[in-house]
Each structure stands twice: as structure tokens, then as C-alpha cells.
Amino acid sequence: MFANIPEVKLGIIAVSRGCFPMALSERRRAAIKAAYGEGLYECPVTVENELDARRAVEDVQAAGVNALVVFLGNFGPETPETLIAEWFSGPIMYAAAAEGDGDLHDGRGDAYCGMLNCSYNLGLRGKTAYIPEYPVGTAPELAEKVAEFVPIARAILGLRGLKLITFGPRPDDFLACNGPIKALYDLGVAVEENSELDLLVAYNKHADDPRIPAKMAEMQAELGGNNKYAGVLPRLAQYELTLLDWAEAHKGARQYVAFANKCWPAFQTEFKFVPCYVNSRLAAMGIPVSCEVDIYGALSEYIGVCVSGAPTTLLDINNTVPASIYDKAIGGRYDVRLTETFMGFHCGNTSCAMLKDPHMGYQLIMKRDLEPELPEPDITRGTMEGNIKPGDITFFRLQSTADTQLKAYVAQGQVLDVDCESFGSIGAFAIPEMDRFYRHVLIAKRYPHHGAVAFGHWGKALFEVFKYLGVTDIAYNQPRSLPYPGENPFV
């Protein structure tokens, strides 16, 4: 697990209503602990009243717990159990016991009923909590639901400890990636905005840094001996050290960082390389570096790192798959329509671990503009090239509207095992009903062209993270049987 995301220390508190046997809640709590195993702290205080609630919260805090499960082993005391949500500062989950482990006279808990009043009282207090889709179960069932809470809690904790560091204003031609930063403060995320000149000064101060040869050796070992652009490695090593040192020096009171950095057009002429490969290496360390100062892209990537525990990437929802490639490599092999496919691309920011045949290249588009006369690239070297490995993915984004309201989308799909016959970090993606999702979510809801990619199907956890953050507009790729608002029924 990365050092740049939180370690979740999970605890469980059982609650009991006074007219029900406390032993019932305690026995059921112990059964969840046994089913879950290591990594779940079992609070010895069972909560019947407000003073119990205070003692239980103090106990779990003293034990280092930073994410909490409140368990209704029976009906539960509505006031004390929801006061826990006021007094505990970390992410919190509520769940309740199903019957079946005793008779329905002395052994009935009625937590199914109590969960309703618990939710009502959380609403009265204005408290947010994670409640699973079906929050009632046996010990083994609830142990599984508790495990599902861990990546959600990790993301919430990560955002509370995150500083987003930016360099440069967003490029004029990419205002689509612009979003008011007030919503970041509403989430508890810190923001440090710097100019590209600050970054250039810091980079120049790292010239002749004695750590550069070792960093170059790391890069060379990763890239292998067949690297025709090895001459740019001293500059890239110097830049990577610059960013890592800046992160460490500027964390302040925060524990975690992500970057949103300007990467064109002045970057190449002043730094003499493109930063994509370094961005890909930091992504592999769990430190997202979004392109084009895409602050909400970096935020989304970081959430994906917390949820998946693996590197994420940021890609343009870029171009259609040509019918010739579909006919040659997709149709008949995959059960997807042509319009359910697209190519996700960026210049070269995706971790080597996520690419087939990863290799260093140059930014073809920039070379045409910046050094067209050179037979070999110079200042446009530094991309990480390759087709993205096939497998499950989740495309998603958290974004602020102009009036600082948060919205999000989540869509699960796959990367197809297809040669994209192009350049950069690129993959052929398939998402069910992508054509409709493209029109009625991405276009209709005015999302920018950048999307974060988590490797694996993480839609369930991401959806819950966005709910926990208070996002009410969470879009997804709806099945054909479920029309979007405004979708023409006659098409």
C-alpha cells in the first residue's frame, strides 16, 4: 500500500436499547469480530446511554481507531447511538443484526426496526454516515459489508488529509478543465497554487543534485536497455526530485499530496522536456499528477488511488475507434457495439505497470509545432508510450459546477486487447451503452474531456464515496431499459 494514502484502523461499537438484553448485542458484536478477523478493534464498551457513548468514543480514539462501525445488535438507543456520529471525527458506518442466532422470545433483537429510527435520528442531527445498500445481516454477512467500508473510509480520510498542489494557470484552450476551487475547501481539501516560474526556480536549484545519478539508474532499469531517448534522463531525474522535494517541503499540516501541473506550451521550451514520464512514475507511487492543471482530475485520481489501492491515470475521452479496427480486432471477439467503444488517450502519463510494451517516446503533436525542423526530437522527449493493458476499468470524475456544486459520474467497463495503432498512453475502451452515456451524461451534464481511470471494477465503492461526500448528482451508464431525463424515446 502506498505511503500517500491513509491506513484505515477500523473499530466496532455495539449499542443496546435498555429493554433488550445487552448480552445479545455483545454476543453478536463478538461474532462479527470473529468473522472479520484481524484489523477490527472491538470496543469493550456497549452503549446504552449518553455516558456510555462518550466512554466508547474515548476508548476507540485511544486505540487509534480512525474509521468506525456502529453496530445495532438489538433495537438500539436512538440518541446515544447517533451522538457517536457527533463525537467521532472519522468516517462512520451503521449496520444492524439479522435474527436467526437465537429464539424469537428472549433472543429477538428487532434491529431491523431500530435501523429505521437510527437513520431518522442521524437526519435530525444532520450527520452523514455510510449505510450499506442492505445494512442488516448475520455476522459473516456484516463482516463482508464492513470490509467493503474500508476503501470508502480510506478515501474519506485521504481527502481530509490531502493537499492539492498546482503549478501554473489552466491553459486558455482548456477552460473545460477549469472549476471553482471553493468546493475543494468544502470537502476539507487544502489547495496550494503556484506559478510555473516557482517550479522552474525549484528545478534549477536541483541542477547537479547528487541524487540524480541514482534516480537515472532507477529510470533506466524501468525502461530497459532499448531506450533510444536515454539522453533526456538527467533532466527527467532532476524534475522528479524537484516534485518529490516540493511535496515533502509543502505538505504542511497535511499528510497526503496530489499535483495538478501545467505541461504546455511553455514547459517544453523552458524545461527542455515533456513531464509525462515523471508524471507516470509519481502515479506509480500513488501520487497523482494531473495534466493541464486539471485540479478536479487530480482530485478524482487521488480518490481512485484510495479506493483501489493501486495507481490510477487521467485520460482524454479522446476519439472514436475506426470501423476498420473494430472489424479487425473487436467485432466477433467482444460483445460490444462500435459506438460503445472509444479510445482513451493522454500524451504519456500512465504508469508503466498498466501498459503493454511500455517505452519512452516523444510528444508528436508538440514536435510538429515546437521543433519541426529537427529530424530527431529534443525538447519534446519524455512521454510514456504503450497500449493500456486489457482488463476491467472504472471511468469516473468528481467535478465542481460553476456555482460550486459537486457532481460526479461513474461508469464501469473494460480495456480491450486491441492495438490502437497510435501514440501516447492509449487504450481501446468499451463501456456498456457508452453512446447514450456520452450524450446524456458527458455532454448533457457538461463534463470536461478528462476522466480518471481506476483499474478494476470499483464503481460500488466510488458511488458510496461520492454519496458520503454529499454529492447528489451521481450519473452512471444506465441500461437501455432505463432512459435518461431528456432522452428522446423515439430514437
One Martini backbone bead per residue (centre of mass of N, CA, C, O) as a GRO file, in nm:
protein
  491
    1MET     BB    1   0.100   0.034   0.017
    2PHE     BB    2   0.080   0.357   0.019
    3ALA     BB    3   0.204   0.654   0.173
    4ASN     BB    4  -0.035   0.848   0.023
    5ILE     BB    5  -0.229   0.682   0.212
    6PRO     BB    6  -0.432   0.564   0.432
    7GLU     BB    7  -0.468   0.390   0.734
    8VAL     BB    8  -0.706   0.176   0.835
    9LYS     BB    9  -0.867   0.193   1.165
   10LEU     BB   10  -1.086  -0.035   1.285
   11GLY     BB   11  -1.408  -0.012   1.451
   12ILE     BB   12  -1.642  -0.146   1.711
   13ILE     BB   13  -1.977  -0.059   1.819
   14ALA     BB   14  -2.209  -0.149   2.050
   15VAL     BB   15  -2.565  -0.142   2.085
   16SER     BB   16  -2.832  -0.089   2.348
   17ARG     BB   17  -3.139  -0.137   2.456
   18GLY     BB   18  -3.266  -0.153   2.774
   19CYS     BB   19  -3.510  -0.373   2.694
   20PHE     BB   20  -3.259  -0.533   2.607
   21PRO     BB   21  -3.017  -0.753   2.583
   22MET     BB   22  -2.684  -0.688   2.598
   23ALA     BB   23  -2.572  -0.974   2.531
   24LEU     BB   24  -2.669  -0.976   2.239
   25SER     BB   25  -2.483  -0.758   2.127
   26GLU     BB   26  -2.213  -0.878   2.224
   27ARG     BB   27  -2.233  -1.148   2.075
   28ARG     BB   28  -2.263  -1.024   1.789
   29ARG     BB   29  -2.002  -0.863   1.788
   30ALA     BB   30  -1.808  -1.107   1.827
   31ALA     BB   31  -1.894  -1.246   1.560
   32ILE     BB   32  -1.783  -1.028   1.372
   33LYS     BB   33  -1.494  -1.037   1.464
   34ALA     BB   34  -1.450  -1.336   1.389
   35ALA     BB   35  -1.524  -1.302   1.084
   36TYR     BB   36  -1.309  -1.078   1.017
   37GLY     BB   37  -1.067  -1.042   1.212
   38GLU     BB   38  -0.814  -0.877   1.149
   39GLY     BB   39  -0.854  -0.512   1.192
   40LEU     BB   40  -1.073  -0.520   1.440
   41TYR     BB   41  -1.185  -0.320   1.685
   42GLU     BB   42  -1.319  -0.410   2.007
   43CYS     BB   43  -1.532  -0.255   2.193
   44PRO     BB   44  -1.611  -0.292   2.541
   45VAL     BB   45  -1.831  -0.075   2.502
   46THR     BB   46  -2.170  -0.069   2.568
   47VAL     BB   47  -2.442   0.117   2.437
   48GLU     BB   48  -2.717   0.286   2.631
   49ASN     BB   49  -2.592   0.575   2.682
   50GLU     BB   50  -2.431   0.873   2.680
   51LEU     BB   51  -2.190   0.788   2.859
   52ASP     BB   52  -2.120   0.544   2.692
   53ALA     BB   53  -2.062   0.693   2.432
   54ARG     BB   54  -1.826   0.856   2.539
   55ARG     BB   55  -1.649   0.611   2.626
   56ALA     BB   56  -1.635   0.471   2.349
   57VAL     BB   57  -1.497   0.696   2.192
   58GLU     BB   58  -1.249   0.717   2.375
   59ASP     BB   59  -1.155   0.426   2.330
   60VAL     BB   60  -1.111   0.426   2.017
   61GLN     BB   61  -0.918   0.664   2.014
   62ALA     BB   62  -0.700   0.532   2.197
   63ALA     BB   63  -0.673   0.288   1.972
   64GLY     BB   64  -0.662   0.446   1.675
   65VAL     BB   65  -0.930   0.494   1.557
   66ASN     BB   66  -1.061   0.616   1.214
   67ALA     BB   67  -1.293   0.391   1.175
   68LEU     BB   68  -1.653   0.327   1.217
   69VAL     BB   69  -1.869   0.083   1.372
   70VAL     BB   70  -2.217   0.076   1.421
   71PHE     BB   71  -2.389  -0.172   1.619
   72LEU     BB   72  -2.708  -0.327   1.599
   73GLY     BB   73  -2.789  -0.589   1.810
   74ASN     BB   74  -3.037  -0.417   1.852
   75PHE     BB   75  -3.245  -0.163   1.843
   76GLY     BB   76  -3.144   0.072   2.001
   77PRO     BB   77  -3.023   0.393   2.102
   78GLU     BB   78  -3.087   0.675   1.940
   79THR     BB   79  -2.917   0.893   2.081
   80PRO     BB   80  -2.641   0.758   2.147
   81GLU     BB   81  -2.580   0.636   1.858
   82THR     BB   82  -2.576   0.937   1.720
   83LEU     BB   83  -2.363   1.077   1.899
   84ILE     BB   84  -2.122   0.929   1.785
   85ALA     BB   85  -2.125   1.098   1.517
   86GLU     BB   86  -2.045   1.364   1.668
   87TRP     BB   87  -1.772   1.254   1.828
   88PHE     BB   88  -1.674   1.122   1.573
   89SER     BB   89  -1.438   1.218   1.316
   90GLY     BB   90  -1.475   0.987   1.138
   91PRO     BB   91  -1.575   0.753   0.955
   92ILE     BB   92  -1.914   0.606   0.938
   93MET     BB   93  -2.098   0.308   1.029
   94TYR     BB   94  -2.415   0.137   0.980
   95ALA     BB   95  -2.550  -0.159   1.148
   96ALA     BB   96  -2.746  -0.474   1.156
   97ALA     BB   97  -2.913  -0.736   1.300
   98ALA     BB   98  -3.002  -1.046   1.239
   99GLU     BB   99  -3.183  -1.309   1.269
  100GLY     BB  100  -3.101  -1.667   1.397
  101ASP     BB  101  -2.926  -1.693   1.693
  102GLY     BB  102  -3.222  -1.742   1.816
  103ASP     BB  103  -3.484  -1.687   1.967
  104LEU     BB  104  -3.816  -1.502   1.951
  105HIS     BB  105  -3.789  -1.398   2.253
  106ASP     BB  106  -3.499  -1.354   2.408
  107GLY     BB  107  -3.348  -1.347   2.094
  108ARG     BB  108  -3.474  -1.075   2.007
  109GLY     BB  109  -3.376  -0.746   1.857
  110ASP     BB  110  -3.500  -0.541   1.630
  111ALA     BB  111  -3.290  -0.396   1.426
  112TYR     BB  112  -3.462  -0.351   1.177
  113CYS     BB  113  -3.619  -0.126   1.324
  114GLY     BB  114  -3.389   0.053   1.451
  115MET     BB  115  -3.262   0.154   1.181
  116LEU     BB  116  -3.479   0.360   1.118
  117ASN     BB  117  -3.438   0.548   1.369
  118CYS     BB  118  -3.145   0.600   1.322
  119SER     BB  119  -3.171   0.748   1.053
  120TYR     BB  120  -3.359   0.969   1.155
  121ASN     BB  121  -3.154   1.084   1.370
  122LEU     BB  122  -2.929   1.156   1.177
  123GLY     BB  123  -3.099   1.368   1.031
  124LEU     BB  124  -3.151   1.555   1.274
  125ARG     BB  125  -2.824   1.596   1.308
  126GLY     BB  126  -2.677   1.608   1.024
  127LYS     BB  127  -2.554   1.315   0.962
  128THR     BB  128  -2.302   1.129   0.820
  129ALA     BB  129  -2.335   0.796   0.673
  130TYR     BB  130  -2.267   0.461   0.623
  131ILE     BB  131  -2.514   0.269   0.442
  132PRO     BB  132  -2.588  -0.001   0.327
  133GLU     BB  133  -2.804  -0.125   0.108
  134TYR     BB  134  -2.799  -0.378   0.322
  135PRO     BB  135  -2.768  -0.338   0.681
  136VAL     BB  136  -2.860  -0.641   0.727
  137GLY     BB  137  -2.712  -0.920   0.927
  138THR     BB  138  -2.499  -1.144   0.966
  139ALA     BB  139  -2.186  -1.183   1.058
  140PRO     BB  140  -2.067  -1.258   0.776
  141GLU     BB  141  -2.218  -1.036   0.622
  142LEU     BB  142  -2.107  -0.790   0.786
  143ALA     BB  143  -1.809  -0.840   0.737
  144GLU     BB  144  -1.827  -0.774   0.435
  145LYS     BB  145  -1.937  -0.483   0.469
  146VAL     BB  146  -1.696  -0.379   0.629
  147ALA     BB  147  -1.486  -0.428   0.404
  148GLU     BB  148  -1.631  -0.225   0.205
  149PHE     BB  149  -1.567   0.032   0.390
  150VAL     BB  150  -1.261   0.078   0.372
  151PRO     BB  151  -1.223   0.235   0.095
  152ILE     BB  152  -1.413   0.460   0.177
  153ALA     BB  153  -1.263   0.558   0.428
  154ARG     BB  154  -0.993   0.614   0.288
  155ALA     BB  155  -1.099   0.846   0.110
  156ILE     BB  156  -1.201   1.034   0.334
  157LEU     BB  157  -0.931   1.058   0.483
  158GLY     BB  158  -0.762   1.156   0.244
  159LEU     BB  159  -0.911   1.426   0.193
  160ARG     BB  160  -0.857   1.543   0.486
  161GLY     BB  161  -0.521   1.510   0.413
  162LEU     BB  162  -0.520   1.693   0.154
  163LYS     BB  163  -0.292   1.832  -0.094
  164LEU     BB  164  -0.322   2.055  -0.362
  165ILE     BB  165  -0.078   2.099  -0.614
  166THR     BB  166  -0.004   2.381  -0.818
  167PHE     BB  167   0.105   2.467  -1.166
  168GLY     BB  168  -0.035   2.703  -1.296
  169PRO     BB  169  -0.246   2.788  -1.524
  170ARG     BB  170  -0.492   2.721  -1.713
  171PRO     BB  171  -0.530   2.670  -2.020
  172ASP     BB  172  -0.707   2.849  -2.246
  173ASP     BB  173  -0.797   2.585  -2.427
  174PHE     BB  174  -0.881   2.442  -2.116
  175LEU     BB  175  -1.149   2.541  -1.957
  176ALA     BB  176  -1.291   2.266  -1.900
  177CYS     BB  177  -1.091   2.219  -1.640
  178ASN     BB  178  -1.237   2.432  -1.499
  179GLY     BB  179  -1.283   2.499  -1.138
  180PRO     BB  180  -1.397   2.581  -0.856
  181ILE     BB  181  -1.231   2.566  -0.529
  182LYS     BB  182  -1.442   2.575  -0.302
  183ALA     BB  183  -1.527   2.271  -0.296
  184LEU     BB  184  -1.262   2.179  -0.167
  185TYR     BB  185  -1.305   2.319   0.106
  186ASP     BB  186  -1.569   2.172   0.168
  187LEU     BB  187  -1.402   1.888   0.182
  188GLY     BB  188  -1.103   1.963   0.319
  189VAL     BB  189  -0.919   2.061   0.094
  190ALA     BB  190  -0.610   2.159   0.012
  191VAL     BB  191  -0.456   2.455  -0.150
  192GLU     BB  192  -0.168   2.506  -0.375
  193GLU     BB  193  -0.071   2.787  -0.560
  194ASN     BB  194   0.142   2.808  -0.847
  195SER     BB  195   0.393   2.887  -1.051
  196GLU     BB  196   0.602   2.804  -1.305
  197LEU     BB  197   0.839   2.967  -1.187
  198ASP     BB  198   0.864   2.816  -0.924
  199LEU     BB  199   0.938   2.549  -1.060
  200LEU     BB  200   1.189   2.644  -1.216
  201VAL     BB  201   1.354   2.729  -0.972
  202ALA     BB  202   1.355   2.453  -0.833
  203TYR     BB  203   1.484   2.299  -1.068
  204ASN     BB  204   1.753   2.464  -1.083
  205LYS     BB  205   1.841   2.387  -0.785
  206HIS     BB  206   1.878   2.068  -0.892
  207ALA     BB  207   2.131   2.104  -1.010
  208ASP     BB  208   2.359   1.862  -0.939
  209ASP     BB  209   2.225   1.654  -0.789
  210PRO     BB  210   2.344   1.371  -0.626
  211ARG     BB  211   2.067   1.194  -0.695
  212ILE     BB  212   2.050   1.164  -1.007
  213PRO     BB  213   2.194   0.895  -1.081
  214ALA     BB  214   2.000   0.711  -0.921
  215LYS     BB  215   1.743   0.797  -1.069
  216MET     BB  216   1.838   0.712  -1.349
  217ALA     BB  217   1.872   0.412  -1.282
  218GLU     BB  218   1.577   0.358  -1.228
  219MET     BB  219   1.475   0.435  -1.509
  220GLN     BB  220   1.650   0.241  -1.676
  221ALA     BB  221   1.543  -0.019  -1.546
  222GLU     BB  222   1.247   0.030  -1.642
  223LEU     BB  223   1.314   0.076  -1.962
  224GLY     BB  224   1.569  -0.037  -2.049
  225GLY     BB  225   1.802  -0.074  -2.313
  226ASN     BB  226   1.570   0.022  -2.537
  227ASN     BB  227   1.650   0.360  -2.518
  228LYS     BB  228   1.659   0.626  -2.746
  229TYR     BB  229   1.600   0.861  -2.493
  230ALA     BB  230   1.828   0.871  -2.258
  231GLY     BB  231   1.933   1.175  -2.270
  232VAL     BB  232   1.679   1.286  -2.080
  233LEU     BB  233   1.717   1.174  -1.787
  234PRO     BB  234   1.852   1.405  -1.624
  235ARG     BB  235   1.602   1.591  -1.638
  236LEU     BB  236   1.391   1.396  -1.518
  237ALA     BB  237   1.533   1.347  -1.248
  238GLN     BB  238   1.534   1.642  -1.157
  239TYR     BB  239   1.223   1.672  -1.161
  240GLU     BB  240   1.140   1.452  -0.963
  241LEU     BB  241   1.292   1.571  -0.722
  242THR     BB  242   1.141   1.836  -0.719
  243LEU     BB  243   0.856   1.726  -0.654
  244LEU     BB  244   0.922   1.559  -0.400
  245ASP     BB  245   1.039   1.798  -0.237
  246TRP     BB  246   0.792   1.978  -0.250
  247ALA     BB  247   0.595   1.794  -0.109
  248GLU     BB  248   0.750   1.774   0.161
  249ALA     BB  249   0.776   2.095   0.212
  250HIS     BB  250   0.434   2.148   0.152
  251LYS     BB  251   0.236   1.992   0.338
  252GLY     BB  252   0.246   2.053   0.629
  253ALA     BB  253  -0.048   1.942   0.794
  254ARG     BB  254  -0.039   1.733   0.581
  255GLN     BB  255  -0.015   1.387   0.441
  256TYR     BB  256  -0.118   1.447   0.139
  257VAL     BB  257  -0.066   1.433  -0.227
  258ALA     BB  258  -0.133   1.634  -0.523
  259PHE     BB  259  -0.112   1.712  -0.872
  260ALA     BB  260  -0.147   2.022  -1.085
  261ASN     BB  261   0.005   2.059  -1.404
  262LYS     BB  262   0.170   2.232  -1.623
  263CYS     BB  263   0.268   2.114  -1.981
  264TRP     BB  264   0.180   2.369  -2.159
  265PRO     BB  265   0.385   2.537  -2.387
  266ALA     BB  266   0.642   2.637  -2.206
  267PHE     BB  267   0.776   2.389  -2.083
  268GLN     BB  268   0.961   2.285  -2.317
  269THR     BB  269   1.137   2.551  -2.357
  270GLU     BB  270   1.237   2.562  -2.042
  271PHE     BB  271   1.291   2.245  -1.957
  272LYS     BB  272   1.344   2.040  -2.214
  273PHE     BB  273   1.064   1.876  -2.174
  274VAL     BB  274   0.844   1.624  -2.094
  275PRO     BB  275   0.653   1.510  -1.794
  276CYS     BB  276   0.510   1.230  -1.826
  277TYR     BB  277   0.699   1.014  -1.702
  278VAL     BB  278   0.702   1.135  -1.421
  279ASN     BB  279   0.400   1.118  -1.377
  280SER     BB  280   0.393   0.806  -1.397
  281ARG     BB  281   0.577   0.754  -1.150
  282LEU     BB  282   0.402   0.894  -0.937
  283ALA     BB  283   0.155   0.719  -0.983
  284ALA     BB  284   0.307   0.457  -0.883
  285MET     BB  285   0.325   0.605  -0.583
  286GLY     BB  286   0.034   0.755  -0.535
  287ILE     BB  287   0.092   1.038  -0.710
  288PRO     BB  288  -0.088   1.242  -0.861
  289VAL     BB  289  -0.055   1.393  -1.205
  290SER     BB  290  -0.205   1.626  -1.363
  291CYS     BB  291  -0.303   1.763  -1.644
  292GLU     BB  292  -0.358   2.091  -1.716
  293VAL     BB  293  -0.452   2.178  -1.430
  294ASP     BB  294  -0.645   1.937  -1.320
  295ILE     BB  295  -0.785   1.941  -1.024
  296TYR     BB  296  -1.030   1.733  -1.046
  297GLY     BB  297  -0.855   1.513  -1.164
  298ALA     BB  298  -0.666   1.475  -0.922
  299LEU     BB  299  -0.886   1.417  -0.719
  300SER     BB  300  -0.998   1.167  -0.859
  301GLU     BB  301  -0.742   1.000  -0.862
  302TYR     BB  302  -0.705   0.989  -0.555
  303ILE     BB  303  -0.962   0.840  -0.493
  304GLY     BB  304  -0.880   0.590  -0.661
  305VAL     BB  305  -0.636   0.513  -0.492
  306CYS     BB  306  -0.785   0.468  -0.224
  307VAL     BB  307  -0.986   0.251  -0.328
  308SER     BB  308  -0.774   0.051  -0.492
  309GLY     BB  309  -0.455   0.064  -0.418
  310ALA     BB  310  -0.378   0.196  -0.702
  311PRO     BB  311  -0.304   0.310  -0.983
  312THR     BB  312  -0.383   0.583  -1.180
  313THR     BB  313  -0.552   0.774  -1.442
  314LEU     BB  314  -0.551   1.031  -1.706
  315LEU     BB  315  -0.798   1.079  -1.964
  316ASP     BB  316  -0.902   1.116  -2.268
  317ILE     BB  317  -1.203   1.136  -2.433
  318ASN     BB  318  -1.100   1.114  -2.756
  319ASN     BB  319  -1.178   0.868  -2.971
  320THR     BB  320  -1.275   0.688  -3.213
  321VAL     BB  321  -1.323   0.382  -3.346
  322PRO     BB  322  -1.243   0.244  -3.614
  323ALA     BB  323  -1.399   0.027  -3.818
  324SER     BB  324  -1.144  -0.132  -3.895
  325ILE     BB  325  -1.067  -0.213  -3.604
  326TYR     BB  326  -1.329  -0.338  -3.521
  327ASP     BB  327  -1.338  -0.559  -3.744
  328LYS     BB  328  -1.051  -0.684  -3.671
  329ALA     BB  329  -1.055  -0.677  -3.314
  330ILE     BB  330  -1.375  -0.685  -3.201
  331GLY     BB  331  -1.563  -0.806  -3.378
  332GLY     BB  332  -1.656  -1.126  -3.240
  333ARG     BB  333  -1.486  -1.097  -2.958
  334TYR     BB  334  -1.689  -0.873  -2.862
  335ASP     BB  335  -1.987  -0.761  -2.680
  336VAL     BB  336  -1.975  -0.486  -2.879
  337ARG     BB  337  -2.035  -0.188  -2.994
  338LEU     BB  338  -1.892   0.063  -3.158
  339THR     BB  339  -2.042   0.295  -2.976
  340GLU     BB  340  -1.908   0.154  -2.704
  341THR     BB  341  -1.646   0.276  -2.815
  342PHE     BB  342  -1.313   0.405  -2.727
  343MET     BB  343  -1.042   0.636  -2.687
  344GLY     BB  344  -0.794   0.653  -2.447
  345PHE     BB  345  -0.586   0.954  -2.387
  346HIS     BB  346  -0.233   1.034  -2.344
  347CYS     BB  347   0.085   1.132  -2.388
  348GLY     BB  348   0.236   0.981  -2.100
  349ASN     BB  349   0.102   0.917  -1.774
  350THR     BB  350   0.111   0.611  -1.753
  351SER     BB  351   0.188   0.350  -1.596
  352CYS     BB  352   0.386   0.092  -1.682
  353ALA     BB  353   0.207  -0.133  -1.537
  354MET     BB  354  -0.046  -0.051  -1.754
  355LEU     BB  355   0.144  -0.146  -1.995
  356LYS     BB  356   0.222  -0.240  -2.308
  357ASP     BB  357   0.520  -0.199  -2.399
  358PRO     BB  358   0.687   0.011  -2.249
  359HIS     BB  359   0.793   0.344  -2.370
  360MET     BB  360   0.985   0.589  -2.476
  361GLY     BB  361   0.898   0.916  -2.604
  362TYR     BB  362   0.720   1.158  -2.797
  363GLN     BB  363   0.553   1.461  -2.873
  364LEU     BB  364   0.413   1.486  -3.169
  365ILE     BB  365   0.246   1.747  -3.162
  366MET     BB  366   0.475   1.932  -3.048
  367LYS     BB  367   0.689   1.886  -3.264
  368ARG     BB  368   0.541   2.022  -3.499
  369ASP     BB  369   0.564   2.309  -3.348
  370LEU     BB  370   0.865   2.328  -3.197
  371GLU     BB  371   1.050   2.096  -3.395
  372PRO     BB  372   1.023   2.042  -3.723
  373GLU     BB  373   1.340   2.045  -3.820
  374LEU     BB  374   1.393   1.797  -3.654
  375PRO     BB  375   1.468   1.464  -3.690
  376GLU     BB  376   1.497   1.473  -3.377
  377PRO     BB  377   1.399   1.487  -3.072
  378ASP     BB  378   1.408   1.694  -2.770
  379ILE     BB  379   1.190   1.877  -2.597
  380THR     BB  380   0.966   1.625  -2.659
  381ARG     BB  381   1.073   1.443  -2.460
  382GLY     BB  382   0.897   1.207  -2.214
  383THR     BB  383   0.713   0.983  -2.277
  384MET     BB  384   0.461   0.726  -2.216
  385GLU     BB  385   0.434   0.436  -2.407
  386GLY     BB  386   0.128   0.255  -2.482
  387ASN     BB  387  -0.080   0.006  -2.441
  388ILE     BB  388  -0.335  -0.069  -2.257
  389LYS     BB  389  -0.420  -0.298  -2.057
  390PRO     BB  390  -0.622  -0.544  -2.027
  391GLY     BB  391  -0.937  -0.481  -1.854
  392ASP     BB  392  -1.076  -0.364  -1.589
  393ILE     BB  393  -1.273  -0.058  -1.544
  394THR     BB  394  -1.304   0.288  -1.409
  395PHE     BB  395  -1.491   0.562  -1.498
  396PHE     BB  396  -1.432   0.896  -1.354
  397ARG     BB  397  -1.580   1.196  -1.180
  398LEU     BB  398  -1.511   1.497  -0.999
  399GLN     BB  399  -1.713   1.802  -1.003
  400SER     BB  400  -1.744   2.145  -1.051
  401THR     BB  401  -1.946   2.386  -1.079
  402ALA     BB  402  -1.986   2.720  -1.119
  403ASP     BB  403  -2.171   2.703  -0.833
  404THR     BB  404  -2.022   2.482  -0.644
  405GLN     BB  405  -2.131   2.202  -0.740
  406LEU     BB  406  -2.127   1.871  -0.696
  407LYS     BB  407  -2.030   1.618  -0.935
  408ALA     BB  408  -2.081   1.282  -1.086
  409TYR     BB  409  -1.919   0.988  -1.235
  410VAL     BB  410  -1.987   0.631  -1.320
  411ALA     BB  411  -1.805   0.375  -1.520
  412GLN     BB  412  -1.808   0.053  -1.629
  413GLY     BB  413  -1.546  -0.158  -1.785
  414GLN     BB  414  -1.307  -0.197  -2.061
  415VAL     BB  415  -1.007  -0.311  -2.185
  416LEU     BB  416  -0.897  -0.390  -2.490
  417ASP     BB  417  -0.724  -0.626  -2.698
  418VAL     BB  418  -0.580  -0.360  -2.868
  419ASP     BB  419  -0.439  -0.206  -3.137
  420CYS     BB  420  -0.437   0.143  -3.179
  421GLU     BB  421  -0.232   0.269  -3.384
  422SER     BB  422  -0.065   0.476  -3.194
  423PHE     BB  423  -0.008   0.719  -2.941
  424GLY     BB  424   0.083   0.699  -2.633
  425SER     BB  425  -0.146   0.665  -2.381
  426ILE     BB  426  -0.351   0.388  -2.490
  427GLY     BB  427  -0.705   0.283  -2.531
  428ALA     BB  428  -0.958   0.043  -2.577
  429PHE     BB  429  -1.285   0.114  -2.489
  430ALA     BB  430  -1.563  -0.040  -2.298
  431ILE     BB  431  -1.904   0.075  -2.253
  432PRO     BB  432  -2.204   0.034  -2.165
  433GLU     BB  433  -2.382   0.259  -2.335
  434MET     BB  434  -2.185   0.495  -2.432
  435ASP     BB  435  -2.350   0.667  -2.628
  436ARG     BB  436  -2.555   0.761  -2.410
  437PHE     BB  437  -2.358   0.861  -2.198
  438TYR     BB  438  -2.223   1.075  -2.374
  439ARG     BB  439  -2.488   1.242  -2.425
  440HIS     BB  440  -2.649   1.232  -2.117
  441VAL     BB  441  -2.379   1.317  -1.954
  442LEU     BB  442  -2.121   1.445  -2.074
  443ILE     BB  443  -2.287   1.657  -2.236
  444ALA     BB  444  -2.545   1.738  -2.070
  445LYS     BB  445  -2.352   1.789  -1.796
  446ARG     BB  446  -2.076   1.920  -1.871
  447TYR     BB  447  -1.813   1.761  -1.916
  448PRO     BB  448  -1.504   1.705  -1.939
  449HIS     BB  449  -1.252   1.518  -2.116
  450HIS     BB  450  -1.159   1.424  -1.846
  451GLY     BB  451  -1.069   1.100  -1.700
  452ALA     BB  452  -1.072   0.874  -1.458
  453VAL     BB  453  -0.871   0.570  -1.389
  454ALA     BB  454  -0.957   0.258  -1.264
  455PHE     BB  455  -0.828  -0.058  -1.191
  456GLY     BB  456  -1.121  -0.193  -1.208
  457HIS     BB  457  -1.417  -0.260  -1.019
  458TRP     BB  458  -1.527   0.054  -0.834
  459GLY     BB  459  -1.823   0.167  -0.834
  460LYS     BB  460  -1.943   0.107  -0.556
  461ALA     BB  461  -1.739   0.276  -0.386
  462LEU     BB  462  -1.752   0.546  -0.537
  463PHE     BB  463  -2.050   0.600  -0.496
  464GLU     BB  464  -2.026   0.611  -0.181
  465VAL     BB  465  -1.828   0.841  -0.161
  466PHE     BB  466  -2.006   1.054  -0.298
  467LYS     BB  467  -2.235   1.034  -0.096
  468TYR     BB  468  -2.069   1.108   0.158
  469LEU     BB  469  -1.996   1.399   0.025
  470GLY     BB  470  -2.295   1.500  -0.095
  471VAL     BB  471  -2.356   1.390  -0.369
  472THR     BB  472  -2.650   1.406  -0.585
  473ASP     BB  473  -2.498   1.394  -0.874
  474ILE     BB  474  -2.490   1.058  -0.994
  475ALA     BB  475  -2.368   0.918  -1.268
  476TYR     BB  476  -2.449   0.660  -1.518
  477ASN     BB  477  -2.465   0.374  -1.718
  478GLN     BB  478  -2.753   0.317  -1.846
  479PRO     BB  479  -2.974   0.115  -1.935
  480ARG     BB  480  -3.195   0.082  -2.191
  481SER     BB  481  -3.446   0.053  -1.980
  482LEU     BB  482  -3.318   0.346  -1.875
  483PRO     BB  483  -3.390   0.647  -1.919
  484TYR     BB  484  -3.301   0.957  -1.968
  485PRO     BB  485  -3.329   1.267  -1.916
  486GLY     BB  486  -3.426   1.375  -2.242
  487GLU     BB  487  -3.461   1.121  -2.387
  488ASN     BB  488  -3.545   1.006  -2.686
  489PRO     BB  489  -3.801   0.766  -2.739
  490PHE     BB  490  -3.776   0.759  -3.080
  491VAL     BB  491  -3.474   0.641  -3.125
   0.00000   0.00000   0.00000
